[in-house]
Amino acid sequence: MAVTGRTTGFSRLMLLALVALPPLHGVASAQVACGAVITRSVTLHADVGPCSGDGLVVVADRVRVNLNGHRVFGTAAQGTSAGIRLLDVRRVTLMN
């Protein structure tokens, strides 16, 4: 069977479907800032901070936060803020 440069209607449809898909596993790739509310998996591409309040707030189950070698940090003032706050969630994975 020879392979040609021609595409069928089905292969064009599959190509369009692949282009239209969201990032793999719903991983966000946008820049994340202090106080970001995390509703799906995210990979950091820069440090987050210094934050005067919570660094990140995870509000969804089954989320993966990949720090990707970066850090989430606050100001020198001590208080009740968290670097990564988990609000009533289950099965959250934090990775570095």
PDB file of C-alpha atoms in Angstrom:
ATOM      1  CA  MET A   1       0.000   0.000   0.000  1.00  0.00           C
ATOM      2  CA  ALA A   2       1.535   3.300  -1.079  1.00  0.00           C
ATOM      3  CA  VAL A   3       1.287   6.414   1.027  1.00  0.00           C
ATOM      4  CA  THR A   4       0.579   9.617  -0.847  1.00  0.00           C
ATOM      5  CA  GLY A   5       0.331  13.264   0.100  1.00  0.00           C
ATOM      6  CA  ARG A   6      -3.414  13.202  -0.389  1.00  0.00           C
ATOM      7  CA  THR A   7      -5.747  13.318   2.572  1.00  0.00           C
ATOM      8  CA  THR A   8      -9.162  11.803   2.877  1.00  0.00           C
ATOM      9  CA  GLY A   9     -12.123  13.480   4.479  1.00  0.00           C
ATOM     10  CA  PHE A  10     -11.599  11.295   7.548  1.00  0.00           C
ATOM     11  CA  SER A  11      -7.908  12.193   7.923  1.00  0.00           C
ATOM     12  CA  ARG A  12      -8.692  15.903   7.542  1.00  0.00           C
ATOM     13  CA  LEU A  13     -11.358  15.546  10.237  1.00  0.00           C
ATOM     14  CA  MET A  14      -8.865  13.793  12.544  1.00  0.00           C
ATOM     15  CA  LEU A  15      -6.284  16.518  11.926  1.00  0.00           C
ATOM     16  CA  LEU A  16      -8.834  19.200  12.803  1.00  0.00           C
ATOM     17  CA  ALA A  17      -9.810  17.286  15.932  1.00  0.00           C
ATOM     18  CA  LEU A  18      -6.177  17.099  17.045  1.00  0.00           C
ATOM     19  CA  VAL A  19      -5.634  20.811  16.454  1.00  0.00           C
ATOM     20  CA  ALA A  20      -8.777  21.695  18.411  1.00  0.00           C
ATOM     21  CA  LEU A  21      -7.887  19.629  21.489  1.00  0.00           C
ATOM     22  CA  PRO A  22      -7.009  21.437  24.743  1.00  0.00           C
ATOM     23  CA  PRO A  23      -3.503  20.945  26.179  1.00  0.00           C
ATOM     24  CA  LEU A  24      -2.689  17.390  27.270  1.00  0.00           C
ATOM     25  CA  HIS A  25      -4.554  16.360  30.436  1.00  0.00           C
ATOM     26  CA  GLY A  26      -5.976  19.872  30.771  1.00  0.00           C
ATOM     27  CA  VAL A  27      -2.651  21.236  31.967  1.00  0.00           C
ATOM     28  CA  ALA A  28      -2.639  25.011  32.021  1.00  0.00           C
ATOM     29  CA  SER A  29       0.384  26.655  30.483  1.00  0.00           C
ATOM     30  CA  ALA A  30      -0.467  30.301  31.135  1.00  0.00           C
ATOM     31  CA  GLN A  31       1.564  32.447  33.520  1.00  0.00           C
ATOM     32  CA  VAL A  32       0.401  31.929  37.122  1.00  0.00           C
ATOM     33  CA  ALA A  33       0.408  34.882  39.550  1.00  0.00           C
ATOM     34  CA  CYS A  34      -0.061  35.298  43.315  1.00  0.00           C
ATOM     35  CA  GLY A  35      -3.538  34.379  44.504  1.00  0.00           C
ATOM     36  CA  ALA A  36      -4.332  32.320  41.378  1.00  0.00           C
ATOM     37  CA  VAL A  37      -7.317  29.999  41.833  1.00  0.00           C
ATOM     38  CA  ILE A  38      -6.353  26.622  40.378  1.00  0.00           C
ATOM     39  CA  THR A  39      -9.227  24.625  38.854  1.00  0.00           C
ATOM     40  CA  ARG A  40      -7.198  22.262  36.646  1.00  0.00           C
ATOM     41  CA  SER A  41      -3.671  20.887  36.484  1.00  0.00           C
ATOM     42  CA  VAL A  42      -0.955  23.473  36.019  1.00  0.00           C
ATOM     43  CA  THR A  43       2.785  23.596  35.371  1.00  0.00           C
ATOM     44  CA  LEU A  44       4.708  26.655  36.552  1.00  0.00           C
ATOM     45  CA  HIS A  45       7.107  28.330  34.142  1.00  0.00           C
ATOM     46  CA  ALA A  46       8.380  30.923  36.638  1.00  0.00           C
ATOM     47  CA  ASP A  47       8.476  31.581  40.393  1.00  0.00           C
ATOM     48  CA  VAL A  48       5.259  32.857  41.981  1.00  0.00           C
ATOM     49  CA  GLY A  49       5.887  35.631  44.487  1.00  0.00           C
ATOM     50  CA  PRO A  50       6.560  37.402  46.630  1.00  0.00           C
ATOM     51  CA  CYS A  51       2.903  37.047  47.584  1.00  0.00           C
ATOM     52  CA  SER A  52       1.286  39.104  50.344  1.00  0.00           C
ATOM     53  CA  GLY A  53      -1.558  36.535  50.612  1.00  0.00           C
ATOM     54  CA  ASP A  54      -1.938  32.926  49.498  1.00  0.00           C
ATOM     55  CA  GLY A  55       0.346  31.978  46.628  1.00  0.00           C
ATOM     56  CA  LEU A  56      -1.959  29.476  44.879  1.00  0.00           C
ATOM     57  CA  VAL A  57      -5.423  28.287  45.896  1.00  0.00           C
ATOM     58  CA  VAL A  58      -6.446  24.823  44.630  1.00  0.00           C
ATOM     59  CA  VAL A  59     -10.252  24.430  44.529  1.00  0.00           C
ATOM     60  CA  ALA A  60     -10.741  21.344  42.328  1.00  0.00           C
ATOM     61  CA  ASP A  61     -10.258  17.619  42.938  1.00  0.00           C
ATOM     62  CA  ARG A  62      -7.703  15.548  40.992  1.00  0.00           C
ATOM     63  CA  VAL A  63      -5.473  18.504  40.161  1.00  0.00           C
ATOM     64  CA  ARG A  64      -1.716  18.263  39.668  1.00  0.00           C
ATOM     65  CA  VAL A  65       0.454  21.290  40.474  1.00  0.00           C
ATOM     66  CA  ASN A  66       3.896  20.863  38.926  1.00  0.00           C
ATOM     67  CA  LEU A  67       6.273  23.466  40.337  1.00  0.00           C
ATOM     68  CA  ASN A  68       8.684  22.551  37.527  1.00  0.00           C
ATOM     69  CA  GLY A  69      11.672  23.527  39.706  1.00  0.00           C
ATOM     70  CA  HIS A  70      10.153  26.906  40.625  1.00  0.00           C
ATOM     71  CA  ARG A  71       8.954  28.175  43.996  1.00  0.00           C
ATOM     72  CA  VAL A  72       5.882  29.809  45.504  1.00  0.00           C
ATOM     73  CA  PHE A  73       6.850  32.267  48.237  1.00  0.00           C
ATOM     74  CA  GLY A  74       5.525  35.099  50.371  1.00  0.00           C
ATOM     75  CA  THR A  75       6.792  38.337  51.815  1.00  0.00           C
ATOM     76  CA  ALA A  76       8.892  38.573  54.966  1.00  0.00           C
ATOM     77  CA  ALA A  77       5.767  39.322  57.059  1.00  0.00           C
ATOM     78  CA  GLN A  78       4.361  36.330  58.931  1.00  0.00           C
ATOM     79  CA  GLY A  79       0.649  35.671  58.890  1.00  0.00           C
ATOM     80  CA  THR A  80      -1.998  33.120  58.029  1.00  0.00           C
ATOM     81  CA  SER A  81      -1.268  32.927  54.311  1.00  0.00           C
ATOM     82  CA  ALA A  82      -0.203  29.695  52.631  1.00  0.00           C
ATOM     83  CA  GLY A  83       2.134  29.064  49.738  1.00  0.00           C
ATOM     84  CA  ILE A  84      -0.353  26.580  48.263  1.00  0.00           C
ATOM     85  CA  ARG A  85      -3.756  26.414  49.956  1.00  0.00           C
ATOM     86  CA  LEU A  86      -5.951  23.350  49.351  1.00  0.00           C
ATOM     87  CA  LEU A  87      -9.633  24.158  49.895  1.00  0.00           C
ATOM     88  CA  ASP A  88     -11.745  21.043  50.548  1.00  0.00           C
ATOM     89  CA  VAL A  89     -10.150  19.038  47.732  1.00  0.00           C
ATOM     90  CA  ARG A  90      -9.130  15.420  47.230  1.00  0.00           C
ATOM     91  CA  ARG A  91      -6.390  13.687  45.265  1.00  0.00           C
ATOM     92  CA  VAL A  92      -4.257  16.748  44.622  1.00  0.00           C
ATOM     93  CA  THR A  93      -0.646  16.090  43.607  1.00  0.00           C
ATOM     94  CA  LEU A  94       2.145  18.608  44.219  1.00  0.00           C
ATOM     95  CA  MET A  95       5.340  17.997  42.253  1.00  0.00           C
ATOM     96  CA  ASN A  96       8.651  19.773  41.971  1.00  0.00           C
TER      97      ASN A  96
END
